[in-house]
Short mmCIF file of C-alpha atoms in Angstrom, two decimals:
data_model
loop_
_atom_site.label_atom_id
_atom_site.label_comp_id
_atom_site.label_asym_id
_atom_site.label_seq_id
_atom_site.Cartn_x
_atom_site.Cartn_y
_atom_site.Cartn_z
CA UNK A 1 85.50 5.49 -42.23
CA UNK A 2 83.98 3.98 -39.05
CA UNK A 3 84.92 0.40 -38.24
CA UNK A 4 81.49 -1.05 -39.11
CA UNK A 5 81.47 0.66 -42.49
CA UNK A 6 84.91 -0.77 -43.22
CA UNK A 7 83.64 -4.25 -42.38
CA UNK A 8 80.69 -3.96 -44.75
CA UNK A 9 82.84 -2.34 -47.44
CA UNK A 10 85.20 -5.32 -47.33
CA UNK A 11 82.24 -7.72 -47.57
CA UNK A 12 80.78 -5.86 -50.57
CA UNK A 13 84.21 -5.73 -52.20
CA UNK A 14 84.53 -9.52 -51.90
CA UNK A 15 81.18 -9.92 -53.63
CA UNK A 16 82.26 -7.53 -56.37
CA UNK A 17 85.50 -9.44 -56.95
CA UNK A 18 83.54 -12.67 -57.27
CA UNK A 19 81.15 -11.05 -59.75
CA UNK A 20 84.04 -9.77 -61.88
CA UNK A 21 85.07 -13.37 -62.54
CA UNK A 22 81.82 -14.07 -64.44
CA UNK A 23 82.63 -16.12 -67.55
CA UNK A 24 80.77 -15.23 -70.70
CA UNK A 25 78.87 -18.54 -71.11
CA UNK A 26 77.41 -18.33 -67.57
CA UNK A 27 76.12 -14.81 -68.16
CA UNK A 28 73.81 -16.19 -70.83
CA UNK A 29 72.07 -18.53 -68.41
CA UNK A 30 68.60 -17.70 -67.20
CA UNK A 31 67.66 -18.31 -63.52
CA UNK A 32 65.48 -21.24 -64.63
CA UNK A 33 68.57 -22.88 -66.19
CA UNK A 34 70.55 -22.53 -62.94
CA UNK A 35 67.96 -23.79 -60.47
CA UNK A 36 64.40 -25.12 -60.41
CA UNK A 37 62.37 -25.04 -57.17
CA UNK A 38 59.23 -27.07 -56.49
CA UNK A 39 57.15 -28.18 -53.50
CA UNK A 40 56.89 -31.82 -52.38
CA UNK A 41 53.48 -32.23 -50.65
CA UNK A 42 54.67 -34.73 -48.05
CA UNK A 43 52.40 -36.10 -45.33
CA UNK A 44 50.35 -35.18 -42.25
CA UNK A 45 51.92 -35.78 -38.84
CA UNK A 46 49.90 -36.93 -35.84
CA UNK A 47 49.80 -33.39 -34.38
CA UNK A 48 48.02 -32.04 -37.49
CA UNK A 49 51.05 -30.31 -39.02
CA UNK A 50 52.12 -31.19 -42.56
CA UNK A 51 55.67 -32.23 -43.34
CA UNK A 52 56.32 -30.98 -46.87
CA UNK A 53 59.55 -29.83 -48.55
CA UNK A 54 61.14 -27.47 -51.03
CA UNK A 55 63.07 -29.31 -53.74
CA UNK A 56 65.97 -27.44 -55.36
CA UNK A 57 67.23 -28.96 -58.62
CA UNK A 58 70.54 -27.31 -59.51
CA UNK A 59 72.28 -27.28 -62.89
CA UNK A 60 75.56 -29.26 -62.96
CA UNK A 61 78.34 -27.33 -61.23
CA UNK A 62 76.00 -24.96 -59.37
CA UNK A 63 75.32 -24.78 -55.64
CA UNK A 64 73.08 -22.86 -53.28
CA UNK A 65 73.35 -21.57 -49.72
CA UNK A 66 72.46 -22.56 -46.17
CA UNK A 67 70.61 -20.16 -43.84
CA UNK A 68 73.99 -18.70 -42.72
CA UNK A 69 75.90 -18.61 -46.01
CA UNK A 70 79.45 -17.74 -44.95
CA UNK A 71 81.95 -15.07 -46.03
CA UNK A 72 80.56 -14.19 -49.44
CA UNK A 73 77.30 -16.11 -49.68
CA UNK A 74 73.82 -14.80 -50.31
CA UNK A 75 71.42 -15.56 -47.41
CA UNK A 76 68.12 -17.13 -48.51
CA UNK A 77 64.87 -15.28 -47.87
CA UNK A 78 61.37 -16.80 -47.79
CA UNK A 79 58.07 -14.90 -47.85
CA UNK A 80 55.01 -17.07 -47.23
CA UNK A 81 52.40 -14.30 -47.01
CA UNK A 82 50.60 -15.54 -50.15
CA UNK A 83 49.72 -18.84 -48.47
CA UNK A 84 46.18 -19.77 -47.38
CA UNK A 85 45.20 -21.33 -44.05
CA UNK A 86 48.84 -21.40 -42.94
CA UNK A 87 49.71 -20.22 -39.43
CA UNK A 88 53.45 -21.05 -39.45
CA UNK A 89 56.17 -22.39 -41.75
CA UNK A 90 59.38 -23.86 -40.29
CA UNK A 91 62.32 -24.96 -42.43
CA UNK A 92 64.26 -27.92 -41.02
CA UNK A 93 67.71 -27.53 -42.58
CA UNK A 94 69.79 -30.58 -43.54
CA UNK A 95 73.48 -30.43 -42.65
CA UNK A 96 75.31 -28.23 -45.19
CA UNK A 97 78.86 -28.51 -46.50
CA UNK A 98 81.73 -26.05 -46.26
CA UNK A 99 82.48 -24.92 -49.81
CA UNK A 100 84.76 -22.38 -51.48
CA UNK A 101 83.87 -19.72 -54.04
CA UNK A 102 86.86 -17.84 -55.50
CA UNK A 103 88.89 -18.51 -52.36
CA UNK A 104 86.12 -17.37 -49.98
CA UNK A 105 84.63 -19.90 -47.54
CA UNK A 106 80.90 -20.41 -47.93
CA UNK A 107 78.31 -22.80 -46.48
CA UNK A 108 75.71 -24.53 -48.60
CA UNK A 109 74.75 -27.44 -50.79
CA UNK A 110 76.75 -28.51 -53.84
CA UNK A 111 74.05 -30.75 -55.35
CA UNK A 112 70.27 -30.95 -55.53
CA UNK A 113 68.78 -30.44 -52.08
CA UNK A 114 65.47 -31.09 -50.32
CA UNK A 115 64.56 -28.66 -47.50
CA UNK A 116 61.90 -30.17 -45.21
CA UNK A 117 59.16 -27.69 -44.28
CA UNK A 118 56.83 -28.13 -41.28
CA UNK A 119 53.53 -26.33 -41.98
CA UNK A 120 51.07 -25.52 -39.20
CA UNK A 121 47.49 -24.88 -40.38
CA UNK A 122 45.51 -21.91 -39.12
CA UNK A 123 42.37 -24.12 -39.12
CA UNK A 124 42.93 -27.84 -38.69
CA UNK A 125 41.26 -30.11 -41.21
CA UNK A 126 40.74 -27.34 -43.78
CA UNK A 127 42.52 -27.05 -47.18
CA UNK A 128 45.93 -25.38 -47.17
CA UNK A 129 47.83 -23.68 -49.98
CA UNK A 130 51.56 -23.01 -49.62
CA UNK A 131 52.74 -20.06 -51.69
CA UNK A 132 56.18 -18.48 -51.35
CA UNK A 133 58.37 -15.78 -52.84
CA UNK A 134 61.98 -16.96 -52.61
CA UNK A 135 65.22 -15.01 -52.85
CA UNK A 136 68.22 -17.34 -53.03
CA UNK A 137 71.79 -17.30 -54.23
CA UNK A 138 73.24 -19.85 -56.64
CA UNK A 139 76.93 -20.15 -57.43
CA UNK A 140 79.26 -21.69 -59.95
CA UNK A 141 82.32 -19.57 -60.76
CA UNK A 142 80.22 -16.61 -59.66
CA UNK A 143 77.27 -15.99 -57.33
CA UNK A 144 73.92 -14.97 -58.80
CA UNK A 145 70.85 -13.82 -56.84
CA UNK A 146 67.68 -15.56 -58.02
CA UNK A 147 64.07 -14.63 -57.30
CA UNK A 148 61.46 -17.29 -57.87
CA UNK A 149 57.97 -18.30 -56.75
CA UNK A 150 56.51 -21.61 -55.64
CA UNK A 151 52.89 -22.53 -54.99
CA UNK A 152 50.95 -25.73 -54.32
CA UNK A 153 47.49 -26.63 -53.03
CA UNK A 154 48.32 -29.21 -50.37
CA UNK A 155 46.24 -32.39 -50.25
CA UNK A 156 43.85 -32.97 -47.34
CA UNK A 157 44.73 -36.65 -47.03
CA UNK A 158 47.40 -38.03 -44.72
CA UNK A 159 49.71 -38.91 -47.64
CA UNK A 160 52.59 -41.39 -47.76
CA UNK A 161 55.98 -40.64 -46.27
CA UNK A 162 58.18 -39.31 -49.06
CA UNK A 163 61.63 -40.99 -48.83
CA UNK A 164 63.31 -37.85 -50.17
CA UNK A 165 61.93 -35.78 -47.29
CA UNK A 166 62.67 -38.53 -44.76
CA UNK A 167 66.30 -38.68 -45.93
CA UNK A 168 66.67 -34.91 -45.60
CA UNK A 169 65.22 -35.01 -42.06
CA UNK A 170 67.67 -37.77 -41.14
CA UNK A 171 70.62 -35.65 -42.34
CA UNK A 172 69.95 -32.73 -39.99
CA UNK A 173 72.62 -31.84 -37.38
CA UNK A 174 72.47 -33.59 -34.01
CA UNK A 175 70.99 -31.67 -31.11
CA UNK A 176 73.26 -30.76 -28.19
CA UNK A 177 71.71 -33.56 -26.11
CA UNK A 178 72.13 -36.15 -28.87
CA UNK A 179 75.80 -35.19 -29.31
CA UNK A 180 76.55 -35.22 -25.58
CA UNK A 181 77.50 -31.54 -25.48
CA UNK A 182 78.57 -30.33 -22.04
CA UNK A 183 78.93 -26.75 -20.85
CA UNK A 184 78.54 -23.92 -23.38
CA UNK A 185 80.03 -20.69 -22.01
CA UNK A 186 80.04 -17.24 -23.63
CA UNK A 187 82.01 -14.10 -22.93
CA UNK A 188 81.12 -10.72 -24.39
CA UNK A 189 83.39 -7.67 -24.60
CA UNK A 190 82.82 -4.28 -26.23
CA UNK A 191 84.73 -3.39 -29.40
CA UNK A 192 84.55 -0.32 -31.61
CA UNK A 193 81.00 -0.18 -32.96
CA UNK A 194 79.91 -3.55 -31.60
CA UNK A 195 80.74 -6.56 -29.45
CA UNK A 196 83.24 -9.40 -29.49
CA UNK A 197 81.75 -12.78 -28.61
CA UNK A 198 83.82 -15.76 -27.43
CA UNK A 199 82.28 -19.18 -26.85
CA UNK A 200 83.72 -22.42 -25.43
CA UNK A 201 81.84 -25.67 -26.08
CA UNK A 202 82.57 -28.94 -24.30
CA UNK A 203 82.09 -31.64 -26.93
CA UNK A 204 83.91 -34.52 -28.57
CA UNK A 205 85.48 -34.01 -31.97
CA UNK A 206 83.02 -35.07 -34.67
CA UNK A 207 85.28 -34.72 -37.69
CA UNK A 208 88.09 -32.68 -39.23
CA UNK A 209 87.94 -29.03 -40.30
CA UNK A 210 85.63 -28.01 -37.46
CA UNK A 211 83.90 -24.68 -37.96
CA UNK A 212 81.58 -22.94 -35.48
CA UNK A 213 78.86 -20.88 -37.17
CA UNK A 214 77.33 -18.23 -34.90
CA UNK A 215 73.81 -16.86 -35.43
CA UNK A 216 72.43 -14.06 -33.25
CA UNK A 217 68.71 -14.75 -33.61
CA UNK A 218 68.23 -11.04 -34.45
CA UNK A 219 68.01 -10.06 -38.16
CA UNK A 220 69.29 -6.56 -37.31
CA UNK A 221 72.63 -7.92 -36.11
CA UNK A 222 75.50 -8.80 -38.45
CA UNK A 223 77.82 -11.60 -37.30
CA UNK A 224 81.32 -11.96 -38.76
CA UNK A 225 82.65 -15.40 -39.59
CA UNK A 226 84.09 -16.92 -36.43
CA UNK A 227 87.66 -18.11 -35.88
CA UNK A 228 87.48 -21.70 -34.57
CA UNK A 229 90.08 -23.55 -32.45
CA UNK A 230 89.99 -27.12 -31.07
CA UNK A 231 91.77 -27.76 -27.74
CA UNK A 232 91.26 -31.27 -26.39
CA UNK A 233 87.65 -31.80 -25.36
CA UNK A 234 86.67 -28.19 -26.11
CA UNK A 235 86.03 -26.27 -29.30
CA UNK A 236 86.12 -22.49 -29.06
CA UNK A 237 85.20 -19.69 -31.42
CA UNK A 238 85.54 -15.92 -31.50
CA UNK A 239 83.61 -13.45 -33.63
CA UNK A 240 82.42 -9.85 -33.74
CA UNK A 241 78.80 -8.68 -33.89
CA UNK A 242 77.47 -5.31 -35.11
CA UNK A 243 74.10 -3.69 -35.53
CA UNK A 244 73.38 -3.17 -39.23
CA UNK A 245 72.44 0.47 -38.52
CA UNK A 246 75.52 1.09 -36.36
CA UNK A 247 73.44 1.43 -33.20
CA UNK A 248 74.07 0.00 -29.75
CA UNK A 249 72.33 -3.27 -28.91
CA UNK A 250 71.77 -5.89 -26.24
CA UNK A 251 72.83 -9.48 -26.94
CA UNK A 252 70.42 -12.22 -25.88
CA UNK A 253 72.57 -15.23 -24.92
CA UNK A 254 69.53 -17.49 -24.99
CA UNK A 255 68.82 -16.60 -28.63
CA UNK A 256 72.37 -17.33 -29.82
CA UNK A 257 72.70 -20.40 -32.01
CA UNK A 258 75.93 -22.30 -32.60
CA UNK A 259 76.30 -24.91 -35.34
CA UNK A 260 79.51 -26.94 -35.28
CA UNK A 261 80.25 -28.18 -38.79
CA UNK A 262 82.98 -30.64 -39.76
CA UNK A 263 83.86 -33.26 -42.34
CA UNK A 264 81.89 -35.70 -40.16
CA UNK A 265 78.72 -34.95 -38.25
CA UNK A 266 77.31 -31.55 -37.23
CA UNK A 267 75.79 -30.30 -33.97
CA UNK A 268 73.12 -27.63 -33.44
CA UNK A 269 73.38 -25.81 -30.06
CA UNK A 270 70.93 -23.24 -28.73
CA UNK A 271 72.02 -20.58 -26.23
CA UNK A 272 74.95 -20.26 -23.83
CA UNK A 273 75.68 -19.32 -20.24
CA UNK A 274 77.81 -16.37 -19.17
CA UNK A 275 81.45 -17.25 -18.86
#
């Protein structure tokens, strides 16, 4: 079996092992009993965009995933094509936690979560309707994919600042500039079926259990969970990247995204220079 197929086979096997642990009472739950999703209408910003949010209310003991879910998580998917007068939708992710599901490291939210959403209208000053088809994963002892829909006619008025949305915005990772990040250097080397990426980041320690999450910026590329090492004033990570179809590919260093998670603060870093 080619190397890439082995990697995906191992990933699918981990999901299967998690699913086999399903306890009988959980299997009787409906998706609506695990998680409820609604839209908070939020307020208008000075530039004409609307700051709204998705509110996820999780049943006790259940959690859901961040945009990069970890070893055995289910990545969330959002389809906003049913919306009216909406030119763009941007999710502003609060800092997630490192969690564990059946011994596998995952990244997500262990309690109810508010995801701020910046909505750009196609025609300023006209009514907007936000409508989305969501595919998310929720986990307790097992992980369950859930499909749900949300829809709301957004008010035309400016609206009051919602403290729930404001708190979620305040809990986002620091930017590289805010965290005082120095040089970010990448090295790329070919491996069987893909590439190995190494990155060194000059930055102060922000907490224990540091973990560098690497995102390629290309949905056709699969990124393995990185191995992270702290050495003095530098944190480094190494991972492997493959094309989902097994094809060759070019890696855009400017599109790479590195999120350094820890038990303290988190940092969001965009791009790297050649090392």
